[in-house]
mmCIF file of C-alpha atoms in Angstrom:
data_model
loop_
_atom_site.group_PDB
_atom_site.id
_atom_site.type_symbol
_atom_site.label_atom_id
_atom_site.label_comp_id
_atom_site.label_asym_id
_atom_site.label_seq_id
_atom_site.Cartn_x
_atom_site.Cartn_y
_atom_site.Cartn_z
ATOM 1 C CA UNK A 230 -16.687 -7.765 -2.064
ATOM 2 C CA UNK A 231 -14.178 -4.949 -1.329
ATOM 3 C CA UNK A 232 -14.799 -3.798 -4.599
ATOM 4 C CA UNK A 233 -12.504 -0.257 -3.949
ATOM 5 C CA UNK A 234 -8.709 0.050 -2.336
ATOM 6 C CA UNK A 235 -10.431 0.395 0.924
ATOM 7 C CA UNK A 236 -9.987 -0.009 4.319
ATOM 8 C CA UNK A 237 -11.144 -3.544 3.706
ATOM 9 C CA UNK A 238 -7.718 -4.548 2.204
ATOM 10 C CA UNK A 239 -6.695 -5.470 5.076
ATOM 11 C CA UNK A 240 -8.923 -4.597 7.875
ATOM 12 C CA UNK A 241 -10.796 -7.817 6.720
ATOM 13 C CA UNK A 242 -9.022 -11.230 5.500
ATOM 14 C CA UNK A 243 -10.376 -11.360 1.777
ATOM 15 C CA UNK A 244 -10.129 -14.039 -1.177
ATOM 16 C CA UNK A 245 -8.589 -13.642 -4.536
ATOM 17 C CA UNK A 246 -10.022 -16.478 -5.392
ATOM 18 C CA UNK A 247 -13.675 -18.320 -6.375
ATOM 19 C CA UNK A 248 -15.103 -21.426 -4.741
ATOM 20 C CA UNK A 249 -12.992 -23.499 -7.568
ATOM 21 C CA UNK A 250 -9.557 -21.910 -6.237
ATOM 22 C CA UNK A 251 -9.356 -20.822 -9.684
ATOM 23 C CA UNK A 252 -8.372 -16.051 -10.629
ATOM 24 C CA UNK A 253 -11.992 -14.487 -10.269
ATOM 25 C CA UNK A 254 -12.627 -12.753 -13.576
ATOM 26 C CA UNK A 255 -13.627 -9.300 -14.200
ATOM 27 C CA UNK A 256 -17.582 -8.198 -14.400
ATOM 28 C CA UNK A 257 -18.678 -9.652 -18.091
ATOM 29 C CA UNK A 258 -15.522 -10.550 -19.360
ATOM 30 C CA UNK A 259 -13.132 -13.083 -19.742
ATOM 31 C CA UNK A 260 -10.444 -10.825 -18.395
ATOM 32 C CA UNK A 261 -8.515 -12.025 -14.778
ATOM 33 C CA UNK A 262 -9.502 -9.333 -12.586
ATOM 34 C CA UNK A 263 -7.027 -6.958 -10.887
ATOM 35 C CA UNK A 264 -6.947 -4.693 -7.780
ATOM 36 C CA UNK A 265 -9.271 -2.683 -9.857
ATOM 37 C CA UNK A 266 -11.557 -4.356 -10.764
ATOM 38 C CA UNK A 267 -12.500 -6.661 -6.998
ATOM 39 C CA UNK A 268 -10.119 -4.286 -4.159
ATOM 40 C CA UNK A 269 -8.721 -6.830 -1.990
ATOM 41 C CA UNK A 270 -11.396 -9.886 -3.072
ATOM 42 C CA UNK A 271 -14.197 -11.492 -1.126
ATOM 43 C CA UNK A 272 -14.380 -10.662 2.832
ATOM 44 C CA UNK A 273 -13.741 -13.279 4.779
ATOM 45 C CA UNK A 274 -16.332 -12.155 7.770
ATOM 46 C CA UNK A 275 -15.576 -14.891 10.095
ATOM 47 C CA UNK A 276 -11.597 -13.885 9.921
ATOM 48 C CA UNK A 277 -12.367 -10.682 9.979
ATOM 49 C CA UNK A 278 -13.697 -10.410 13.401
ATOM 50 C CA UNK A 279 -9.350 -11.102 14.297
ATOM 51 C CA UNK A 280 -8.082 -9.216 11.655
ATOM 52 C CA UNK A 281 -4.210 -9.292 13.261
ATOM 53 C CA UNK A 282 -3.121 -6.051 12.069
ATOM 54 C CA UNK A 283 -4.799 -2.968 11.527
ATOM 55 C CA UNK A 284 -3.787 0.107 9.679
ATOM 56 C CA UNK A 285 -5.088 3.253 11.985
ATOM 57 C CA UNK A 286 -5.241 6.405 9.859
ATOM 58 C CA UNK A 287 -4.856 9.493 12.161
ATOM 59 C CA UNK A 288 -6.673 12.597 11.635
ATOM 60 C CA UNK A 289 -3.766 14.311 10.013
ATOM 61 C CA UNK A 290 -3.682 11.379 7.283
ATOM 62 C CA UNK A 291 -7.450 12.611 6.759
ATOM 63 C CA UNK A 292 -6.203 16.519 6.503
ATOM 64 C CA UNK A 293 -3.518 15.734 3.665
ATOM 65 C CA UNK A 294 -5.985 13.965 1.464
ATOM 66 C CA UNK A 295 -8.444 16.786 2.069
ATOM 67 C CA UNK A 296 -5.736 19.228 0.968
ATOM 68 C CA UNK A 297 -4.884 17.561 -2.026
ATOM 69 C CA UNK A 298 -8.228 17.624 -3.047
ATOM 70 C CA UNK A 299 -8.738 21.230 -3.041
ATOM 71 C CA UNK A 300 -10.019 22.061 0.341
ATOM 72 C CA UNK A 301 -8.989 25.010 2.391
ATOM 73 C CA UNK A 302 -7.881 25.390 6.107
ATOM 74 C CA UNK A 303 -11.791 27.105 6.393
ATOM 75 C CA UNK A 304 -13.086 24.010 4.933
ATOM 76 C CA UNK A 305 -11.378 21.407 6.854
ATOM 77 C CA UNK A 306 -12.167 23.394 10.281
ATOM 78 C CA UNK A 307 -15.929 22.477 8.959
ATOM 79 C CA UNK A 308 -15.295 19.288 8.855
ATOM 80 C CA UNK A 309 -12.825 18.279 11.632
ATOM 81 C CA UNK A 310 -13.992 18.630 15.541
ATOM 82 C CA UNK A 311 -11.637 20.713 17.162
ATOM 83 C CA UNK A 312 -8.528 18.999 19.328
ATOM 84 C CA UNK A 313 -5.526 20.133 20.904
ATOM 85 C CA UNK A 314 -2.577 19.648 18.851
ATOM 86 C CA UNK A 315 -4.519 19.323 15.766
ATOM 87 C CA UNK A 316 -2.776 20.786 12.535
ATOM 88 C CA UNK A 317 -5.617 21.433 9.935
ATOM 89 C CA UNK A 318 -3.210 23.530 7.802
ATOM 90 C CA UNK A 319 -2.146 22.585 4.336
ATOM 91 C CA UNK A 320 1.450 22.878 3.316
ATOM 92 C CA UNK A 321 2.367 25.303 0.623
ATOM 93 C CA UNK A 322 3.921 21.991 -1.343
ATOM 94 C CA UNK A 323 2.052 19.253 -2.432
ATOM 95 C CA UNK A 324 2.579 16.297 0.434
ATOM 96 C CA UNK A 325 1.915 13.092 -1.552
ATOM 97 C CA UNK A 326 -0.921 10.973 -0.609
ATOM 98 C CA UNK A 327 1.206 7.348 -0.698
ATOM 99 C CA UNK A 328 2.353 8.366 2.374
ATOM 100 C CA UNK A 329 -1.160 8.229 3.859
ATOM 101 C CA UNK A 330 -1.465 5.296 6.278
ATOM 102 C CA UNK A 331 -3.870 3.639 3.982
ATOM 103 C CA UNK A 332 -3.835 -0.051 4.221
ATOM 104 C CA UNK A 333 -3.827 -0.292 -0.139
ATOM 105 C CA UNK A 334 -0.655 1.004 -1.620
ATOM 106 C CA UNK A 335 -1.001 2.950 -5.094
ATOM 107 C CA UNK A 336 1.822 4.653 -6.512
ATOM 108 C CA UNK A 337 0.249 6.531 -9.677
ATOM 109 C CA UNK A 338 3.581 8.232 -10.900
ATOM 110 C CA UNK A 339 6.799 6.069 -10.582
ATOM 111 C CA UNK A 340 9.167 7.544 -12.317
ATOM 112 C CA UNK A 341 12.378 7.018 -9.582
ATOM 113 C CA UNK A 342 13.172 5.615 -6.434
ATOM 114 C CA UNK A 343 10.539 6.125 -3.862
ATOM 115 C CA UNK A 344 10.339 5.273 -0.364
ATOM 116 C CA UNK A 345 6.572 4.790 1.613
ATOM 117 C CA UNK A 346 5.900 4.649 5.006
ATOM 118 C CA UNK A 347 3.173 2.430 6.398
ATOM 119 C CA UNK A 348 2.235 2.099 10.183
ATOM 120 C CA UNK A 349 0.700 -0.988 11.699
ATOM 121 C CA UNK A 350 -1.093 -1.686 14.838
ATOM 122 C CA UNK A 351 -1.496 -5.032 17.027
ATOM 123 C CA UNK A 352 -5.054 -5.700 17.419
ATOM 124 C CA UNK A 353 -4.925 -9.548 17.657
ATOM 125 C CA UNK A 354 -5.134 -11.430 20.979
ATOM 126 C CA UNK A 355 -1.618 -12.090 21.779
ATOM 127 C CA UNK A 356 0.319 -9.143 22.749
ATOM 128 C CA UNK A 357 3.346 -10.445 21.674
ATOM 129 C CA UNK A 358 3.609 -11.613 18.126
ATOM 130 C CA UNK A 359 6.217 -11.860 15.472
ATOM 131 C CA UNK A 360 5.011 -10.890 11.990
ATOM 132 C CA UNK A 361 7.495 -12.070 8.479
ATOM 133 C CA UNK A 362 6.316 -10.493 5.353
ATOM 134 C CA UNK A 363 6.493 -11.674 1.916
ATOM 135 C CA UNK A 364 5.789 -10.121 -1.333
ATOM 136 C CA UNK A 365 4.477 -10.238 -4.534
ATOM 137 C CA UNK A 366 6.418 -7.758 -7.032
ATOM 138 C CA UNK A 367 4.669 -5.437 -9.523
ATOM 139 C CA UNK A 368 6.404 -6.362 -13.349
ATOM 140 C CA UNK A 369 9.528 -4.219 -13.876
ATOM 141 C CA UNK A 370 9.731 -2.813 -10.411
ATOM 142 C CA UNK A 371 12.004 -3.885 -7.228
ATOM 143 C CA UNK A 372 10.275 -3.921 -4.163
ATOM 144 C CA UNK A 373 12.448 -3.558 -1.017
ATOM 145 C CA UNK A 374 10.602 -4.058 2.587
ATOM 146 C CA UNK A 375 12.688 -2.683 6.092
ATOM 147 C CA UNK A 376 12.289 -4.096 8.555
ATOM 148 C CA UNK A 377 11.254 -7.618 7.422
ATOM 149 C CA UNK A 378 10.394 -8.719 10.779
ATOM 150 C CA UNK A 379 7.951 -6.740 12.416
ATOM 151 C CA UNK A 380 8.112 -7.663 17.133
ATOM 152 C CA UNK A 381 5.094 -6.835 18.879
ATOM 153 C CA UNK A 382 5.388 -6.815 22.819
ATOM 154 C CA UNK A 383 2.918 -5.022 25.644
ATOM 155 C CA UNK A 384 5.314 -2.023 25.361
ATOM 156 C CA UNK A 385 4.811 -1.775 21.552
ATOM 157 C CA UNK A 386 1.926 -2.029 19.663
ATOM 158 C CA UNK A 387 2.572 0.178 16.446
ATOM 159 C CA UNK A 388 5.176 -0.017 14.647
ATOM 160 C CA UNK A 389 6.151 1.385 11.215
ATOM 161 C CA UNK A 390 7.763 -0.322 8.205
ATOM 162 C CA UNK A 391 9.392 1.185 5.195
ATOM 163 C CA UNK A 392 8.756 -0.002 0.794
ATOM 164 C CA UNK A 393 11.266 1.256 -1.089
ATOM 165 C CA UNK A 394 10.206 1.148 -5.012
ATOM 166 C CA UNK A 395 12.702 0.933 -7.887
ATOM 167 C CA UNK A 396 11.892 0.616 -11.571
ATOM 168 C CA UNK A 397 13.861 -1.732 -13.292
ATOM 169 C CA UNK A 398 12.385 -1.445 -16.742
ATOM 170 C CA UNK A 399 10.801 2.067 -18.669
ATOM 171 C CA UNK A 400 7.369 2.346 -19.180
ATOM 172 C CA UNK A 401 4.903 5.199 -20.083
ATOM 173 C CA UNK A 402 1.425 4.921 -18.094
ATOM 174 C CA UNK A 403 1.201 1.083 -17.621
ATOM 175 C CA UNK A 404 -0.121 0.170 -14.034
ATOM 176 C CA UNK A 405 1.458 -3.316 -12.690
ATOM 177 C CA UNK A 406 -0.083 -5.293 -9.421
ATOM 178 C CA UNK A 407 1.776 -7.009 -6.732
ATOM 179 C CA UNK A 408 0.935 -7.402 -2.912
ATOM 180 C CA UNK A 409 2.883 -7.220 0.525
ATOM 181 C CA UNK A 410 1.531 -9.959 3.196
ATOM 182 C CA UNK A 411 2.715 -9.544 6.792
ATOM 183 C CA UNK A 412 1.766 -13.454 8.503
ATOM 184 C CA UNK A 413 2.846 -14.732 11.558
ATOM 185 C CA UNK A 414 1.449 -17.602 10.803
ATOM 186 C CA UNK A 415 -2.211 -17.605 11.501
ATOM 187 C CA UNK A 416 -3.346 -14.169 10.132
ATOM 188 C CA UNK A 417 -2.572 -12.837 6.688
ATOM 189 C CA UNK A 418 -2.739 -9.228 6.232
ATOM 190 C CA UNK A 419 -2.372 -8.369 2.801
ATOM 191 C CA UNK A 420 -2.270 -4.846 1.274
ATOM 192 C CA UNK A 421 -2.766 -4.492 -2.602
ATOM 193 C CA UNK A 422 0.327 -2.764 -4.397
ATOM 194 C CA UNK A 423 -0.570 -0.660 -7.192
ATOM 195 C CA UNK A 424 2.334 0.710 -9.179
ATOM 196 C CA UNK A 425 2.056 2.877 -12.696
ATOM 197 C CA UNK A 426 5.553 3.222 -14.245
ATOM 198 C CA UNK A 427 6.273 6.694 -15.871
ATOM 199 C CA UNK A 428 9.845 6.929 -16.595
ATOM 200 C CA UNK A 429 10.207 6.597 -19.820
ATOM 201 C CA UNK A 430 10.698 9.906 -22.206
ATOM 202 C CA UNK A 431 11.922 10.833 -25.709
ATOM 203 C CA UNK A 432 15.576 11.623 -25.064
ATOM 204 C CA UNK A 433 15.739 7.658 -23.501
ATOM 205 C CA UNK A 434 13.741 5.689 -25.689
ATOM 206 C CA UNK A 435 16.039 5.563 -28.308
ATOM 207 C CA UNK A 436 18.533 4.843 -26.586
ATOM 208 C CA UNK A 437 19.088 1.046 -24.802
ATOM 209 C CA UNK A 438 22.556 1.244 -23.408
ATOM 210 C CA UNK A 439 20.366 4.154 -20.668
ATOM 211 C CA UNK A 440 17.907 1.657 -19.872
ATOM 212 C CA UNK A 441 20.431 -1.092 -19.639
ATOM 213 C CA UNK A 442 23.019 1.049 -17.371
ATOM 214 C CA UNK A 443 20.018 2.399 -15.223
ATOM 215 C CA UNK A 444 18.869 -1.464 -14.960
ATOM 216 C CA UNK A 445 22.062 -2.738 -14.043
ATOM 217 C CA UNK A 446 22.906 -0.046 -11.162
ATOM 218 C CA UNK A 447 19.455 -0.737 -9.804
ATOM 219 C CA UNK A 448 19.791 -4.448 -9.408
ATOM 220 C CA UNK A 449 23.517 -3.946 -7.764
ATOM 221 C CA UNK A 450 22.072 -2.028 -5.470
ATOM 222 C CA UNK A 451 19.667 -4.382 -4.264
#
């Protein structure tokens, strides 16, 4: 079991659900488990020996997580063999890690707009495939996917796609689950979306006609 937002998201075809087709609970409770609690399910081994698509994260995807943690440019140099054209600095600002080309996306701090980058790689045997994606909202937020058609030729085997994130409803610290699924109909690769609202603040609770304006420009932008 991928029990972890892990490379096995997606890297490997997993289940969601048990050998009745019925929401695997969570460990010793009665409770339908969540991204949380079993990652991206069950691997699939036999699928995931042609997993389709493949998230590659780059060395400087490694670097920005290592900064964000607390490690220093001395640090990382420890860590990372040296390469030409390798950056192992860490910006002065905090770079945030959802734009990590992580195969899960977890957005821990909603509290606007947002807009993620994600970067996807042809591994399967055709070189030439056409991938449609479909998705699975999180409660209360808009999920918005460009390009929804994803053309993979000899000449290009990466290419990137864009999720823009809305809230459409105030919260305070309440995670909601969805899931993006790129197919072209014989592989499903599906990434986890993790999204914790945290818009909502004293000046604004009291008042509904500011959730109801901010609501109604959101959907007429959609």
């Amino acid at each position: 079991m991928c029990e972890s937002l892990s490379l096995c998201s997606v890297l490997s075809p997993a289940y969601t659900r048990d050998n009745t087709f019925d929401s695997i609970l969570a460990g010793g409770s009665r409770k339908v488990s969540d991204p949380f609690d079993i990652g991206a399910g069950h691997i699939h081994p036999s699928k995931a020996m042609d997993p389709g698509l493949v998230y590659d994260m780059k060395t400087r995807d490694y670097i920005i997580f290592l900064c964000n943690i607390g490690y220093n440019k001395n640090q990382i140099n420890m860590l990372v063999l040296p390469s030409p054209g390798t950056d192992t600095s860490c910006s002065h600002g905090h770079q945030t890690n959802s734009n990590i080309n992580y195969p899960s996306i977890t957005v821990s701090n909603l509290q606007s707009t947002m807009t993620i980058k994600r970067t996807v790689r042809n591994v399967g045997r055709k070189t030439t495939a056409i991938y449609f994606v479909s998705i699975v909202k999180p409660h209360g937020v808009e999920v918005l996917i460009w390009p929804r058609i994803l053309i993979f030729s000899c000449f290009k085997e990466e290419l990137s796609y864009f999720v823009t994130l809305k809230p459409l409803k105030k919260s305070q610290g309440r995670y909601d689950f969805g899931e993006i699924v790129w197919s072209d109909g014989f592989h499903k690769v599906r990434s986890p979306l993790v999204v914790l609202l945290n818009n909502s603040n004293d000046d604004d609770d009291d008042d509904p006609s500011v959730f109801a304006s901010n609501t109604t420009a959101a959907s007429s932008s959609i």
